[in-house]
PDB file of C-alpha atoms in Angstrom:
ATOM      1  CA  SER A  28       0.000   0.000   0.000  1.00  0.00           C
ATOM      2  CA  GLY A  29       1.177   3.507  -0.695  1.00  0.00           C
ATOM      3  CA  GLU A  30       1.256   6.394   1.721  1.00  0.00           C
ATOM      4  CA  CYS A  31      -2.084   7.724   2.823  1.00  0.00           C
ATOM      5  CA  SER A  32      -2.863  11.319   3.616  1.00  0.00           C
ATOM      6  CA  LEU A  33      -4.991  11.708   6.719  1.00  0.00           C
ATOM      7  CA  GLU A  34      -6.730  14.940   7.650  1.00  0.00           C
ATOM      8  CA  PRO A  35      -6.712  15.692  11.424  1.00  0.00           C
ATOM      9  CA  SER A  36      -9.705  17.977  10.879  1.00  0.00           C
ATOM     10  CA  MET A  37     -11.805  14.895  10.122  1.00  0.00           C
ATOM     11  CA  ILE A  38     -11.889  14.090  13.858  1.00  0.00           C
ATOM     12  CA  GLU A  39     -14.185  16.513  15.685  1.00  0.00           C
ATOM     13  CA  LYS A  40     -13.358  16.227  19.372  1.00  0.00           C
ATOM     14  CA  GLN A  41     -16.287  18.408  20.414  1.00  0.00           C
ATOM     15  CA  SER A  42     -18.746  16.236  18.512  1.00  0.00           C
ATOM     16  CA  LYS A  43     -21.407  14.182  20.290  1.00  0.00           C
ATOM     17  CA  VAL A  44     -20.054  11.187  18.345  1.00  0.00           C
ATOM     18  CA  PRO A  45     -17.326   9.515  20.458  1.00  0.00           C
ATOM     19  CA  VAL A  46     -13.847   9.992  19.053  1.00  0.00           C
ATOM     20  CA  TYR A  47     -13.226   6.232  18.788  1.00  0.00           C
ATOM     21  CA  LEU A  48     -16.331   5.904  16.578  1.00  0.00           C
ATOM     22  CA  GLN A  49     -15.127   8.728  14.361  1.00  0.00           C
ATOM     23  CA  VAL A  50     -11.764   6.969  14.048  1.00  0.00           C
ATOM     24  CA  GLN A  51     -13.526   3.681  13.310  1.00  0.00           C
ATOM     25  CA  ARG A  52     -15.596   5.293  10.550  1.00  0.00           C
ATOM     26  CA  PHE A  53     -12.471   6.899   9.121  1.00  0.00           C
ATOM     27  CA  ILE A  54     -10.684   3.524   8.968  1.00  0.00           C
ATOM     28  CA  GLU A  55     -13.787   1.943   7.401  1.00  0.00           C
ATOM     29  CA  ASP A  56     -13.768   4.613   4.685  1.00  0.00           C
ATOM     30  CA  LEU A  57     -10.046   4.008   4.232  1.00  0.00           C
ATOM     31  CA  ILE A  58     -10.319   0.239   3.705  1.00  0.00           C
ATOM     32  CA  GLU A  59     -13.367   0.587   1.456  1.00  0.00           C
ATOM     33  CA  GLY A  60     -11.508   3.003  -0.817  1.00  0.00           C
ATOM     34  CA  ALA A  61      -9.819   2.195  -4.097  1.00  0.00           C
ATOM     35  CA  ASP A  62      -6.310   2.161  -2.585  1.00  0.00           C
ATOM     36  CA  TYR A  63      -6.912  -0.858  -0.338  1.00  0.00           C
ATOM     37  CA  GLY A  64      -7.904  -4.455  -0.960  1.00  0.00           C
ATOM     38  CA  PRO A  65      -7.863  -7.870   0.742  1.00  0.00           C
ATOM     39  CA  GLY A  66      -4.494  -8.638   2.305  1.00  0.00           C
ATOM     40  CA  ASP A  67      -3.351  -4.980   2.442  1.00  0.00           C
ATOM     41  CA  HIS A  68      -2.037  -3.568   5.713  1.00  0.00           C
ATOM     42  CA  ILE A  69      -3.481  -0.397   7.169  1.00  0.00           C
ATOM     43  CA  PRO A  70      -1.261   2.296   8.745  1.00  0.00           C
ATOM     44  CA  SER A  71       0.059   1.522  12.223  1.00  0.00           C
ATOM     45  CA  GLU A  72      -1.750   2.614  15.382  1.00  0.00           C
ATOM     46  CA  ARG A  73       0.979   5.164  15.987  1.00  0.00           C
ATOM     47  CA  ALA A  74       0.772   6.586  12.473  1.00  0.00           C
ATOM     48  CA  LEU A  75      -3.008   6.897  12.693  1.00  0.00           C
ATOM     49  CA  ALA A  76      -2.836   8.449  16.170  1.00  0.00           C
ATOM     50  CA  ASP A  77      -0.193  10.987  15.126  1.00  0.00           C
ATOM     51  CA  GLN A  78      -1.850  11.973  11.870  1.00  0.00           C
ATOM     52  CA  LEU A  79      -5.388  12.142  13.303  1.00  0.00           C
ATOM     53  CA  ASP A  80      -4.104  13.858  16.458  1.00  0.00           C
ATOM     54  CA  VAL A  81      -5.827  11.409  18.791  1.00  0.00           C
ATOM     55  CA  ASN A  82      -4.747   9.112  21.609  1.00  0.00           C
ATOM     56  CA  ARG A  83      -3.194   5.820  20.493  1.00  0.00           C
ATOM     57  CA  LEU A  84      -5.523   3.895  22.842  1.00  0.00           C
ATOM     58  CA  THR A  85      -8.471   5.481  21.038  1.00  0.00           C
ATOM     59  CA  VAL A  86      -7.124   4.190  17.725  1.00  0.00           C
ATOM     60  CA  ARG A  87      -6.621   0.758  19.293  1.00  0.00           C
ATOM     61  CA  LYS A  88     -10.237   0.699  20.499  1.00  0.00           C
ATOM     62  CA  ALA A  89     -11.475   1.562  16.999  1.00  0.00           C
ATOM     63  CA  ILE A  90      -9.299  -1.149  15.447  1.00  0.00           C
ATOM     64  CA  ASP A  91     -10.353  -3.676  18.119  1.00  0.00           C
ATOM     65  CA  ARG A  92     -13.983  -3.108  17.146  1.00  0.00           C
ATOM     66  CA  LEU A  93     -13.216  -3.607  13.449  1.00  0.00           C
ATOM     67  CA  VAL A  94     -11.270  -6.786  14.259  1.00  0.00           C
ATOM     68  CA  SER A  95     -14.222  -8.126  16.295  1.00  0.00           C
ATOM     69  CA  HIS A  96     -16.506  -7.373  13.330  1.00  0.00           C
ATOM     70  CA  GLY A  97     -14.214  -9.247  10.945  1.00  0.00           C
ATOM     71  CA  ARG A  98     -13.330  -6.117   8.956  1.00  0.00           C
ATOM     72  CA  LEU A  99      -9.656  -6.268   9.998  1.00  0.00           C
ATOM     73  CA  GLU A 100      -7.332  -8.932  11.358  1.00  0.00           C
ATOM     74  CA  ARG A 101      -4.204  -8.640  13.477  1.00  0.00           C
ATOM     75  CA  ASN A 102      -0.930 -10.413  12.871  1.00  0.00           C
ATOM     76  CA  SER A 103       1.528 -10.414  15.767  1.00  0.00           C
ATOM     77  CA  THR A 104       4.465  -9.713  13.460  1.00  0.00           C
ATOM     78  CA  ASN A 105       3.020  -7.804  10.499  1.00  0.00           C
ATOM     79  CA  GLY A 106       0.487  -5.403  12.029  1.00  0.00           C
ATOM     80  CA  THR A 107      -3.156  -5.098  11.014  1.00  0.00           C
ATOM     81  CA  ARG A 108      -4.534  -5.922   7.600  1.00  0.00           C
ATOM     82  CA  ILE A 109      -7.754  -6.325   5.627  1.00  0.00           C
ATOM     83  CA  PRO A 110      -8.628 -10.043   5.756  1.00  0.00           C
ATOM     84  CA  GLU A 111      -8.555 -12.236   2.686  1.00  0.00           C
ATOM     85  CA  PRO A 112     -11.785 -14.144   1.948  1.00  0.00           C
ATOM     86  CA  ARG A 113     -11.839 -17.458   3.838  1.00  0.00           C
ATOM     87  CA  LEU A 114     -13.928 -19.140   1.145  1.00  0.00           C
ATOM     88  CA  ASN A 115     -14.265 -18.669  -2.602  1.00  0.00           C
ATOM     89  CA  ARG A 116     -17.638 -20.011  -3.774  1.00  0.00           C
ATOM     90  CA  HIS A 117     -18.420 -20.556  -7.432  1.00  0.00           C
ATOM     91  CA  VAL A 118     -21.449 -18.812  -8.880  1.00  0.00           C
ATOM     92  CA  GLU A 119     -21.973 -21.691 -11.311  1.00  0.00           C
ATOM     93  CA  PRO A 120     -23.377 -25.012 -10.060  1.00  0.00           C
ATOM     94  CA  SER A 121     -20.678 -27.463  -8.989  1.00  0.00           C
ATOM     95  CA  PRO A 122     -20.780 -31.171  -9.831  1.00  0.00           C
ATOM     96  CA  ASN A 123     -19.588 -31.885  -6.277  1.00  0.00           C
ATOM     97  CA  PHE A 124     -22.655 -31.189  -4.158  1.00  0.00           C
ATOM     98  CA  GLY A 125     -22.160 -31.018  -0.420  1.00  0.00           C
ATOM     99  CA  SER A 126     -18.613 -29.846  -1.086  1.00  0.00           C
ATOM    100  CA  LEU A 127     -18.563 -26.836   1.241  1.00  0.00           C
ATOM    101  CA  THR A 128     -16.193 -28.849   3.424  1.00  0.00           C
ATOM    102  CA  ARG A 129     -13.969 -29.597   0.432  1.00  0.00           C
ATOM    103  CA  ALA A 130     -14.141 -26.023  -0.848  1.00  0.00           C
ATOM    104  CA  ILE A 131     -13.067 -24.673   2.552  1.00  0.00           C
ATOM    105  CA  GLN A 132     -10.194 -27.148   2.721  1.00  0.00           C
ATOM    106  CA  LEU A 133      -9.072 -26.182  -0.788  1.00  0.00           C
ATOM    107  CA  ASN A 134      -8.922 -22.582   0.450  1.00  0.00           C
ATOM    108  CA  GLY A 135      -6.577 -23.745   3.204  1.00  0.00           C
ATOM    109  CA  GLY A 136      -9.103 -23.487   6.033  1.00  0.00           C
ATOM    110  CA  LYS A 137     -10.368 -25.845   8.715  1.00  0.00           C
ATOM    111  CA  PRO A 138     -14.133 -26.362   8.207  1.00  0.00           C
ATOM    112  CA  SER A 139     -16.727 -27.118  10.857  1.00  0.00           C
ATOM    113  CA  SER A 140     -20.517 -26.986  11.000  1.00  0.00           C
ATOM    114  CA  LYS A 141     -22.974 -26.670  13.876  1.00  0.00           C
ATOM    115  CA  LEU A 142     -26.644 -27.631  13.808  1.00  0.00           C
ATOM    116  CA  LEU A 143     -28.663 -24.568  14.852  1.00  0.00           C
ATOM    117  CA  HIS A 144     -32.222 -25.730  14.173  1.00  0.00           C
ATOM    118  CA  PHE A 145     -34.079 -28.878  13.145  1.00  0.00           C
ATOM    119  CA  GLU A 146     -37.852 -29.163  12.868  1.00  0.00           C
ATOM    120  CA  LEU A 147     -40.724 -30.799  11.070  1.00  0.00           C
ATOM    121  CA  ALA A 148     -42.852 -28.044   9.526  1.00  0.00           C
ATOM    122  CA  LYS A 149     -45.527 -27.392   6.902  1.00  0.00           C
ATOM    123  CA  ALA A 150     -44.461 -26.108   3.491  1.00  0.00           C
ATOM    124  CA  LYS A 151     -45.528 -22.523   2.850  1.00  0.00           C
ATOM    125  CA  ASP A 152     -46.362 -21.333  -0.662  1.00  0.00           C
ATOM    126  CA  SER A 153     -42.870 -20.351  -1.814  1.00  0.00           C
ATOM    127  CA  ILE A 154     -41.129 -23.395  -0.319  1.00  0.00           C
ATOM    128  CA  ALA A 155     -43.780 -25.738  -1.738  1.00  0.00           C
ATOM    129  CA  SER A 156     -43.369 -24.137  -5.161  1.00  0.00           C
ATOM    130  CA  ASN A 157     -39.583 -24.511  -5.087  1.00  0.00           C
ATOM    131  CA  LEU A 158     -39.844 -28.167  -4.036  1.00  0.00           C
ATOM    132  CA  ALA A 159     -42.748 -28.937  -6.415  1.00  0.00           C
ATOM    133  CA  ILE A 160     -44.882 -30.309  -3.553  1.00  0.00           C
ATOM    134  CA  PRO A 161     -48.373 -29.370  -2.303  1.00  0.00           C
ATOM    135  CA  VAL A 162     -48.729 -26.474   0.139  1.00  0.00           C
ATOM    136  CA  ASP A 163     -48.779 -27.707   3.771  1.00  0.00           C
ATOM    137  CA  ASP A 164     -46.901 -30.922   2.939  1.00  0.00           C
ATOM    138  CA  ASP A 165     -44.475 -31.930   5.691  1.00  0.00           C
ATOM    139  CA  ILE A 166     -40.925 -30.678   5.261  1.00  0.00           C
ATOM    140  CA  LEU A 167     -37.757 -30.845   7.343  1.00  0.00           C
ATOM    141  CA  VAL A 168     -36.120 -27.496   8.103  1.00  0.00           C
ATOM    142  CA  ILE A 169     -32.407 -27.873   8.846  1.00  0.00           C
ATOM    143  CA  ARG A 170     -30.343 -24.794   9.715  1.00  0.00           C
ATOM    144  CA  ARG A 171     -26.579 -25.024  10.120  1.00  0.00           C
ATOM    145  CA  LEU A 172     -23.758 -22.587  10.808  1.00  0.00           C
ATOM    146  CA  TRP A 173     -20.548 -23.095   8.855  1.00  0.00           C
ATOM    147  CA  ARG A 174     -17.238 -21.910  10.271  1.00  0.00           C
ATOM    148  CA  VAL A 175     -13.731 -21.646   8.864  1.00  0.00           C
ATOM    149  CA  ASP A 176     -10.989 -21.759  11.505  1.00  0.00           C
ATOM    150  CA  ASP A 177     -13.749 -21.105  14.085  1.00  0.00           C
ATOM    151  CA  VAL A 178     -14.855 -17.935  12.259  1.00  0.00           C
ATOM    152  CA  PRO A 179     -18.592 -18.000  11.320  1.00  0.00           C
ATOM    153  CA  ILE A 180     -19.058 -17.498   7.578  1.00  0.00           C
ATOM    154  CA  ILE A 181     -22.363 -19.045   6.360  1.00  0.00           C
ATOM    155  CA  ILE A 182     -25.827 -19.766   7.748  1.00  0.00           C
ATOM    156  CA  GLU A 183     -27.393 -22.412   5.545  1.00  0.00           C
ATOM    157  CA  THR A 184     -31.033 -23.491   5.818  1.00  0.00           C
ATOM    158  CA  SER A 185     -32.190 -26.608   3.957  1.00  0.00           C
ATOM    159  CA  TYR A 186     -35.835 -27.471   3.251  1.00  0.00           C
ATOM    160  CA  ILE A 187     -36.396 -31.136   2.338  1.00  0.00           C
ATOM    161  CA  PRO A 188     -39.679 -32.968   1.647  1.00  0.00           C
ATOM    162  CA  ALA A 189     -40.143 -35.121   4.764  1.00  0.00           C
ATOM    163  CA  ALA A 190     -41.619 -37.999   2.748  1.00  0.00           C
ATOM    164  CA  THR A 191     -38.277 -38.518   0.983  1.00  0.00           C
ATOM    165  CA  VAL A 192     -36.220 -38.878   4.190  1.00  0.00           C
ATOM    166  CA  PRO A 193     -38.236 -40.960   6.683  1.00  0.00           C
ATOM    167  CA  GLY A 194     -36.503 -41.306  10.034  1.00  0.00           C
ATOM    168  CA  LEU A 195     -33.982 -38.511   9.494  1.00  0.00           C
ATOM    169  CA  GLY A 196     -33.443 -36.793  12.829  1.00  0.00           C
ATOM    170  CA  ALA A 197     -31.393 -34.029  14.397  1.00  0.00           C
ATOM    171  CA  GLU A 198     -29.078 -36.624  15.951  1.00  0.00           C
ATOM    172  CA  ASP A 199     -27.970 -37.615  12.441  1.00  0.00           C
ATOM    173  CA  LEU A 200     -26.510 -34.144  11.876  1.00  0.00           C
ATOM    174  CA  ILE A 201     -25.547 -32.969  15.352  1.00  0.00           C
ATOM    175  CA  ALA A 202     -21.888 -33.921  14.966  1.00  0.00           C
ATOM    176  CA  GLY A 203     -21.462 -32.139  11.636  1.00  0.00           C
ATOM    177  CA  GLN A 204     -22.114 -35.103   9.342  1.00  0.00           C
ATOM    178  CA  SER A 205     -22.534 -34.467   5.621  1.00  0.00           C
ATOM    179  CA  LEU A 206     -26.215 -34.154   4.713  1.00  0.00           C
ATOM    180  CA  TYR A 207     -25.507 -35.213   1.117  1.00  0.00           C
ATOM    181  CA  GLU A 208     -23.679 -38.360   2.266  1.00  0.00           C
ATOM    182  CA  ILE A 209     -26.682 -39.304   4.404  1.00  0.00           C
ATOM    183  CA  LEU A 210     -29.083 -38.634   1.520  1.00  0.00           C
ATOM    184  CA  ARG A 211     -26.986 -40.774  -0.807  1.00  0.00           C
ATOM    185  CA  GLU A 212     -26.085 -43.646   1.506  1.00  0.00           C
ATOM    186  CA  ARG A 213     -29.329 -44.010   3.480  1.00  0.00           C
ATOM    187  CA  TYR A 214     -31.980 -42.865   1.022  1.00  0.00           C
ATOM    188  CA  GLY A 215     -30.383 -43.358  -2.386  1.00  0.00           C
ATOM    189  CA  ILE A 216     -30.900 -39.671  -3.186  1.00  0.00           C
ATOM    190  CA  VAL A 217     -28.129 -38.213  -5.340  1.00  0.00           C
ATOM    191  CA  ALA A 218     -27.919 -34.501  -6.136  1.00  0.00           C
ATOM    192  CA  ALA A 219     -27.286 -33.944  -9.837  1.00  0.00           C
ATOM    193  CA  THR A 220     -28.045 -30.313 -10.731  1.00  0.00           C
ATOM    194  CA  SER A 221     -28.988 -27.046  -9.076  1.00  0.00           C
ATOM    195  CA  ASN A 222     -30.561 -23.754 -10.036  1.00  0.00           C
ATOM    196  CA  ARG A 223     -29.198 -20.842  -8.060  1.00  0.00           C
ATOM    197  CA  THR A 224     -29.773 -17.148  -7.613  1.00  0.00           C
ATOM    198  CA  ILE A 225     -27.606 -14.703  -5.696  1.00  0.00           C
ATOM    199  CA  SER A 226     -28.833 -11.388  -4.312  1.00  0.00           C
ATOM    200  CA  VAL A 227     -27.942  -8.721  -1.759  1.00  0.00           C
ATOM    201  CA  HIS A 228     -29.676  -9.402   1.543  1.00  0.00           C
ATOM    202  CA  VAL A 229     -30.226  -7.334   4.685  1.00  0.00           C
ATOM    203  CA  PRO A 230     -29.613  -9.828   7.507  1.00  0.00           C
ATOM    204  CA  THR A 231     -32.062 -10.469  10.319  1.00  0.00           C
ATOM    205  CA  SER A 232     -30.938  -9.661  13.849  1.00  0.00           C
ATOM    206  CA  PHE A 233     -30.329 -13.404  14.378  1.00  0.00           C
ATOM    207  CA  GLU A 234     -28.170 -13.636  11.242  1.00  0.00           C
ATOM    208  CA  GLU A 235     -26.305 -10.468  12.175  1.00  0.00           C
ATOM    209  CA  ALA A 236     -25.480 -11.796  15.659  1.00  0.00           C
ATOM    210  CA  THR A 237     -24.649 -15.330  14.499  1.00  0.00           C
ATOM    211  CA  LEU A 238     -22.284 -14.163  11.752  1.00  0.00           C
ATOM    212  CA  MET A 239     -20.866 -11.467  14.091  1.00  0.00           C
ATOM    213  CA  LEU A 240     -21.666  -8.713  11.599  1.00  0.00           C
ATOM    214  CA  PRO A 241     -21.424  -5.003  12.366  1.00  0.00           C
ATOM    215  CA  PRO A 242     -24.725  -3.092  12.393  1.00  0.00           C
ATOM    216  CA  HIS A 243     -26.241  -2.147   9.017  1.00  0.00           C
ATOM    217  CA  SER A 244     -24.303  -4.821   7.118  1.00  0.00           C
ATOM    218  CA  SER A 245     -25.468  -6.443   3.926  1.00  0.00           C
ATOM    219  CA  THR A 246     -24.850 -10.088   3.058  1.00  0.00           C
ATOM    220  CA  LEU A 247     -25.007 -12.167  -0.097  1.00  0.00           C
ATOM    221  CA  LEU A 248     -27.971 -14.526  -0.151  1.00  0.00           C
ATOM    222  CA  MET A 249     -27.726 -17.598  -2.365  1.00  0.00           C
ATOM    223  CA  ARG A 250     -30.856 -19.635  -3.036  1.00  0.00           C
ATOM    224  CA  LEU A 251     -30.531 -23.101  -4.558  1.00  0.00           C
ATOM    225  CA  ILE A 252     -33.025 -25.630  -5.831  1.00  0.00           C
ATOM    226  CA  VAL A 253     -31.149 -28.940  -5.846  1.00  0.00           C
ATOM    227  CA  GLU A 254     -32.464 -31.656  -8.163  1.00  0.00           C
ATOM    228  CA  ASP A 255     -31.758 -35.334  -8.775  1.00  0.00           C
ATOM    229  CA  ALA A 256     -30.960 -36.840 -12.180  1.00  0.00           C
ATOM    230  CA  ASN A 257     -34.690 -36.910 -13.022  1.00  0.00           C
ATOM    231  CA  ARG A 258     -34.945 -33.141 -12.371  1.00  0.00           C
ATOM    232  CA  ARG A 259     -36.993 -33.787  -9.237  1.00  0.00           C
ATOM    233  CA  PRO A 260     -36.341 -31.141  -6.557  1.00  0.00           C
ATOM    234  CA  ILE A 261     -34.807 -32.813  -3.506  1.00  0.00           C
ATOM    235  CA  GLU A 262     -33.843 -29.735  -1.503  1.00  0.00           C
ATOM    236  CA  TYR A 263     -34.324 -25.983  -1.380  1.00  0.00           C
ATOM    237  CA  VAL A 264     -31.417 -24.111   0.234  1.00  0.00           C
ATOM    238  CA  ARG A 265     -31.203 -20.584   1.599  1.00  0.00           C
ATOM    239  CA  SER A 266     -27.561 -19.633   2.210  1.00  0.00           C
ATOM    240  CA  VAL A 267     -26.626 -16.368   3.991  1.00  0.00           C
ATOM    241  CA  ASN A 268     -22.956 -15.562   3.336  1.00  0.00           C
ATOM    242  CA  HIS A 269     -20.648 -13.294   5.337  1.00  0.00           C
ATOM    243  CA  PRO A 270     -19.845 -10.235   3.165  1.00  0.00           C
ATOM    244  CA  VAL A 271     -16.113 -10.226   4.007  1.00  0.00           C
ATOM    245  CA  HIS A 272     -15.211 -13.880   4.535  1.00  0.00           C
ATOM    246  CA  VAL A 273     -17.060 -15.346   1.525  1.00  0.00           C
ATOM    247  CA  ASN A 274     -16.229 -14.349  -2.029  1.00  0.00           C
ATOM    248  CA  PHE A 275     -18.252 -15.402  -5.081  1.00  0.00           C
ATOM    249  CA  GLN A 276     -16.374 -15.978  -8.324  1.00  0.00           C
ATOM    250  CA  THR A 277     -17.206 -17.174 -11.806  1.00  0.00           C
ATOM    251  CA  ALA A 278     -15.372 -20.026 -13.477  1.00  0.00           C
ATOM    252  CA  PRO A 279     -13.082 -19.178 -16.413  1.00  0.00           C
ATOM    253  CA  GLN A 280     -14.997 -19.311 -19.684  1.00  0.00           C
ATOM    254  CA  ALA A 281     -13.684 -21.408 -22.559  1.00  0.00           C
ATOM    255  CA  SER A 282     -12.717 -19.463 -25.644  1.00  0.00           C
ATOM    256  CA  ASP A 283     -15.273 -19.424 -28.459  1.00  0.00           C
ATOM    257  CA  LYS A 284     -12.483 -19.460 -31.036  1.00  0.00           C
ATOM    258  CA  SER A 285     -12.110 -22.724 -32.926  1.00  0.00           C
TER     259      SER A 285
END
């Protein structure tokens, strides 16, 4: 990163807004600007304190808050930097369904999942439509939190027609077992294709707290309809992705030239 020019006048010490919050907002503007990207280091606490004419402990408090929100990360030897994404997810459907674990490992992380919610419910209109089943049919609702290196990155909710998975219970998933392995090995259900949409999503208070997001964050919401080889929907998935730790990318396109 090049040198940055900081304006002391940006910090208004007589303002009703606490100085540490003003410093935090300044650093947020800094790292969201064109000069900084994932992996870049921000100026040192001392440099920020000197150039903003504030106490170094105030700068540390602002940085601590950004670290706790996942916007920055500290390295004991190299200072503070903007974190790299912990997971790169492909926009296009993958032939390896249930491969979040594998994708995280390929990114060099240690994956883990925690079962947050498991219930038998009735399919509402939109869920029933996505699963091609009658409204009010029984469905299983399975919500899990995915972590990379103990950092929460994805809340994934699966809706599955209950008739296709008789006997499936919370205890089958409590230890982080692969849902797709269970579907394949116990029920003979094999995921073959998926239709997916990705949109910007304002998280609920539960999602915000669970993903440890700062207030007023936006997330990326991926919705998938997973089908078997006969194009029968076997699962509808609602995936809420951390805006910093998860990055969506497209696969390289083959050249059209012959």
